[in-house]
Tab-separated table of C-alpha atoms in Angstrom:
chain	number	residue	atom	x	y	z
A	1	GLN	CA	90.039	165.636	99.374
A	2	VAL	CA	93.493	164.034	99.629
A	3	GLN	CA	93.440	160.390	101.460
A	4	VAL	CA	96.523	157.912	101.640
A	5	VAL	CA	95.529	154.254	103.215
A	6	GLN	CA	97.910	151.722	104.107
A	7	SER	CA	97.447	147.958	104.524
A	8	GLY	CA	96.903	146.412	107.586
A	9	ALA	CA	99.390	144.851	110.530
A	10	GLU	CA	101.975	142.290	109.639
A	11	VAL	CA	103.042	139.388	112.200
A	12	LYS	CA	106.458	137.978	109.976
A	13	THR	CA	109.174	135.716	111.492
A	14	PRO	CA	112.898	136.615	111.104
A	15	GLY	CA	114.428	136.732	107.718
A	16	ALA	CA	111.158	136.695	106.384
A	17	SER	CA	110.100	140.047	103.700
A	18	VAL	CA	106.942	142.023	104.138
A	19	LYS	CA	105.126	144.468	101.460
A	20	VAL	CA	103.123	147.243	102.963
A	21	SER	CA	100.529	149.327	100.205
A	22	CYS	CA	99.474	152.777	100.428
A	23	LYS	CA	96.814	153.972	97.737
A	24	ALA	CA	96.378	157.652	97.344
A	25	SER	CA	93.251	159.430	96.404
A	26	GLY	CA	92.216	162.859	95.724
A	27	TYR	CA	95.015	164.238	93.570
A	28	THR	CA	96.671	163.199	90.593
A	29	PHE	CA	99.191	160.179	91.422
A	30	THR	CA	101.807	160.740	89.190
A	31	ASN	CA	102.403	164.434	90.271
A	32	TYR	CA	103.676	163.703	93.982
A	33	TYR	CA	106.243	162.096	94.817
A	34	MET	CA	105.794	159.639	98.000
A	35	HIS	CA	108.009	159.006	101.272
A	36	TRP	CA	108.356	155.930	103.632
A	37	VAL	CA	109.382	156.562	107.146
A	38	ARG	CA	108.920	154.198	110.087
A	39	GLN	CA	109.266	154.574	113.777
A	40	ALA	CA	110.459	152.169	115.903
A	41	PRO	CA	108.244	151.467	119.418
A	42	GLY	CA	109.759	154.304	121.673
A	43	GLN	CA	112.029	155.431	119.315
A	44	GLY	CA	112.070	157.983	116.862
A	45	LEU	CA	111.383	158.302	113.052
A	46	ALA	CA	113.553	157.267	110.119
A	47	TRP	CA	112.929	158.315	106.667
A	48	MET	CA	113.774	155.406	104.500
A	49	GLY	CA	113.445	156.089	100.851
A	50	ILE	CA	111.376	157.702	98.247
A	51	ILE	CA	109.521	157.042	95.102
A	52	ASN	CA	108.557	159.161	91.953
A	53	PRO	CA	105.288	157.668	91.052
A	54	SER	CA	105.663	158.868	87.900
A	55	GLY	CA	108.718	156.878	86.473
A	56	GLY	CA	109.187	154.754	89.284
A	57	SER	CA	112.472	155.604	90.032
A	58	ALA	CA	113.172	155.374	93.905
A	59	THR	CA	116.320	156.572	96.337
A	60	TYR	CA	116.671	154.760	99.658
A	61	ALA	CA	118.562	155.818	102.642
A	62	GLN	CA	121.466	154.443	102.460
A	63	LYS	CA	120.449	152.249	106.103
A	64	PHE	CA	118.029	150.318	104.141
A	65	GLN	CA	119.837	149.843	100.857
A	66	GLY	CA	119.921	146.386	99.733
A	67	ARG	CA	117.095	145.495	101.637
A	68	VAL	CA	114.268	147.753	100.614
A	69	THR	CA	112.621	148.176	97.334
A	70	MET	CA	109.740	150.986	96.581
A	71	THR	CA	107.172	150.165	93.653
A	72	ARG	CA	104.086	151.554	92.275
A	73	ASP	CA	100.968	150.722	90.173
A	74	THR	CA	99.328	153.518	88.628
A	75	SER	CA	96.590	152.013	87.316
A	76	THR	CA	95.587	151.800	91.136
A	77	SER	CA	97.472	154.921	92.732
A	78	THR	CA	99.023	152.359	94.636
A	79	VAL	CA	102.670	152.452	96.193
A	80	TYR	CA	104.591	149.378	97.909
A	81	MET	CA	107.315	149.202	99.618
A	82	GLU	CA	108.862	146.008	100.661
A	83	LEU	CA	111.443	145.001	103.281
A	84	SER	CA	113.543	141.831	103.515
A	85	SER	CA	115.500	139.946	105.813
A	86	LEU	CA	113.585	141.322	109.070
A	87	THR	CA	114.942	141.342	112.076
A	88	SER	CA	113.289	141.993	115.334
A	89	GLU	CA	115.082	145.458	114.937
A	90	ASP	CA	112.306	146.072	112.163
A	91	THR	CA	109.519	145.904	114.524
A	92	ALA	CA	108.029	149.798	114.036
A	93	VAL	CA	105.251	151.520	112.628
A	94	TYR	CA	105.458	152.193	108.790
A	95	TYR	CA	103.956	155.338	107.120
A	96	CYS	CA	104.196	156.871	103.917
A	97	ALA	CA	103.519	160.035	103.378
A	98	ARG	CA	102.759	161.952	100.230
A	99	ASP	CA	105.188	164.248	99.240
A	100	GLY	CA	104.019	168.222	99.900
A	101	CYS	CA	104.899	169.881	96.858
A	102	SER	CA	103.590	168.634	93.391
A	103	SER	CA	106.814	167.511	91.281
A	104	THR	CA	105.324	170.269	88.386
A	105	ILE	CA	106.563	172.862	90.603
A	106	CYS	CA	108.789	171.175	92.794
A	107	GLN	CA	111.450	168.822	90.430
A	108	GLY	CA	112.574	165.624	92.265
A	109	GLY	CA	109.738	166.671	95.142
A	110	GLY	CA	109.858	169.114	98.114
A	111	ASN	CA	111.119	166.527	100.393
A	112	TYR	CA	108.483	167.161	102.899
A	113	PHE	CA	105.761	165.743	104.087
A	114	GLY	CA	102.052	166.504	103.042
A	115	TYR	CA	99.596	163.967	103.708
A	116	TRP	CA	100.684	160.746	105.474
A	117	GLY	CA	99.027	157.358	105.799
A	118	GLN	CA	97.530	156.012	109.005
A	119	GLY	CA	100.494	153.546	109.321
A	120	THR	CA	101.433	150.114	109.131
A	121	LEU	CA	102.077	147.830	112.411
A	122	VAL	CA	105.162	145.423	111.241
A	123	THR	CA	105.811	142.575	114.213
A	124	VAL	CA	109.103	140.753	113.697
A	125	SER	CA	108.965	137.606	116.268
A	126	SER	CA	109.936	133.999	116.206
B	1	ASP	CA	123.714	162.820	107.517
B	2	ILE	CA	122.465	165.944	109.253
B	3	GLN	CA	121.815	165.683	113.170
B	4	MET	CA	119.031	167.198	113.878
B	5	THR	CA	118.631	168.389	118.048
B	6	GLN	CA	115.736	169.537	119.707
B	7	SER	CA	114.946	170.918	122.961
B	8	PRO	CA	113.438	170.636	125.384
B	9	SER	CA	112.904	166.742	125.119
B	10	SER	CA	109.543	167.540	127.116
B	11	LEU	CA	107.437	170.042	128.492
B	12	SER	CA	104.868	171.000	130.934
B	13	ALA	CA	102.392	174.108	130.257
B	14	SER	CA	99.361	175.303	131.340
B	15	VAL	CA	96.165	176.076	128.713
B	16	GLY	CA	96.956	179.309	127.365
B	17	ASP	CA	100.362	179.211	127.637
B	18	ARG	CA	102.925	180.527	125.164
B	19	VAL	CA	104.986	177.807	124.110
B	20	THR	CA	107.999	177.713	122.283
B	21	ILE	CA	110.086	174.570	121.197
B	22	THR	CA	114.122	174.525	119.178
B	23	CYS	CA	115.534	172.485	116.715
B	24	ARG	CA	119.201	172.553	115.657
B	25	ALA	CA	120.734	171.543	112.971
B	26	SER	CA	124.365	170.214	112.469
B	27	GLN	CA	125.062	172.034	109.927
B	28	GLY	CA	123.467	175.087	107.819
B	29	ILE	CA	119.880	173.655	106.070
B	30	SER	CA	118.840	177.065	104.441
B	31	ASN	CA	114.906	177.410	105.448
B	32	TYR	CA	114.471	173.719	104.509
B	33	LEU	CA	113.021	173.042	107.876
B	34	ALA	CA	109.451	171.668	108.685
B	35	TRP	CA	107.402	170.621	111.599
B	36	PHE	CA	105.558	168.139	112.684
B	37	GLN	CA	102.650	166.995	115.215
B	38	GLN	CA	102.005	163.666	116.587
B	39	LYS	CA	99.509	162.270	119.018
B	40	PRO	CA	99.808	158.908	120.630
B	41	GLY	CA	98.869	156.253	118.435
B	42	LYS	CA	98.378	158.598	115.330
B	43	ALA	CA	100.048	159.209	112.468
B	44	PRO	CA	102.138	162.275	112.303
B	45	LYS	CA	100.143	165.838	110.933
B	46	SER	CA	102.146	168.460	108.953
B	47	LEU	CA	102.095	171.748	110.225
B	48	ILE	CA	105.320	173.784	108.609
B	49	TYR	CA	107.345	173.811	105.628
B	50	ALA	CA	110.561	176.029	104.255
B	51	ALA	CA	111.052	176.977	108.212
B	52	SER	CA	107.995	178.943	108.552
B	53	SER	CA	104.935	178.052	106.015
B	54	LEU	CA	101.988	176.883	107.227
B	55	GLN	CA	100.451	173.829	105.803
B	56	SER	CA	97.085	174.406	104.495
B	57	GLY	CA	94.343	174.210	106.832
B	58	VAL	CA	96.721	174.399	110.066
B	59	PRO	CA	95.852	177.451	112.271
B	60	SER	CA	97.542	180.264	112.927
B	61	LYS	CA	98.155	179.870	116.281
B	62	PHE	CA	101.426	177.605	115.270
B	63	SER	CA	104.576	179.837	113.827
B	64	GLY	CA	107.931	179.015	112.500
B	65	SER	CA	110.810	180.466	112.551
B	66	GLY	CA	114.364	180.569	111.787
B	67	SER	CA	117.109	179.848	109.059
B	68	GLY	CA	120.564	178.407	108.748
B	69	THR	CA	120.920	176.325	112.110
B	70	ASP	CA	118.597	177.474	114.308
B	71	PHE	CA	115.000	177.063	114.453
B	72	THR	CA	111.501	177.664	116.560
B	73	LEU	CA	107.915	176.521	116.628
B	74	THR	CA	105.895	178.910	118.774
B	75	ILE	CA	102.440	177.622	119.552
B	76	SER	CA	100.822	181.225	120.473
B	77	SER	CA	98.129	180.089	123.003
B	78	LEU	CA	98.126	176.483	124.021
B	79	GLN	CA	95.061	174.596	123.645
B	80	PRO	CA	93.786	170.917	125.128
B	81	GLU	CA	94.094	169.247	121.554
B	82	ASP	CA	97.746	170.558	121.004
B	83	PHE	CA	99.119	168.451	123.495
B	84	ALA	CA	101.014	166.349	121.944
B	85	THR	CA	104.658	165.307	120.404
B	86	TYR	CA	106.478	167.675	117.775
B	87	TYR	CA	109.290	166.985	115.757
B	88	CYS	CA	111.252	168.902	113.429
B	89	GLN	CA	112.829	166.916	110.408
B	90	GLN	CA	114.953	168.449	107.808
B	91	TYR	CA	115.249	168.252	104.254
B	92	TYR	CA	118.330	170.203	102.978
B	93	SER	CA	119.816	167.009	102.027
B	94	TYR	CA	119.609	163.038	101.885
B	95	PRO	CA	118.852	161.423	104.152
B	96	LEU	CA	116.045	163.369	105.665
B	97	THR	CA	116.264	163.084	109.150
B	98	PHE	CA	114.193	164.330	112.240
B	99	GLY	CA	114.842	165.892	115.518
B	100	GLY	CA	114.147	163.658	118.901
B	101	GLY	CA	110.470	165.099	119.556
B	102	THR	CA	109.395	167.260	122.098
B	103	LYS	CA	106.014	166.383	124.088
B	104	VAL	CA	103.945	168.737	125.167
B	105	GLU	CA	102.073	167.865	128.371
B	106	ILE	CA	99.561	169.609	130.314
B	107	LYS	CA	100.914	171.001	133.606
């Protein structure tokens, strides 16, 4: 069965970077794009970007452009999201979510979500 | 960016009730609309894509409709496990954007 498992909670100081991992299993890793979405405490959801696990190309939301980097390791079926220059505003739960449509059918991805990771709490505090 | 507005922001309902949640896009998005459910402290669960297509394994008590700018999610007979927050999301264009959520509470 499809599983998307994220790394554990992180505590970071302002100005630091954080790297969250998302390990996929139960399907062909390179056939589905992966998204990153964050949810700040008591706030709404914000889409951060999408990565193509096949070629490694990524598209980022303008809000995070310049601070976020999404990468993948096909040997371990894992995608990573690194966010730099952290501030308290970045305290949130970060989710990876597998795209809902195989790239063999939906060129560029379907851009809706299928399976979600369990979330990773990132706390930024001095 | 496309703004997504959900209404109501919260509602109280009883087990067995039929519940309808609406979502409005700030511009036409065809049927590029998804719905998902989130329970406290849990990851979201995807319910519907393409405005009305059920994700695999989602019970048929959930249904979606709409096109263009106005969409609805209906739960035909509310059960205890359905009390949660529901979100809509457009995928017509980047950045993908979400509604503010509708919290469904027990009356």
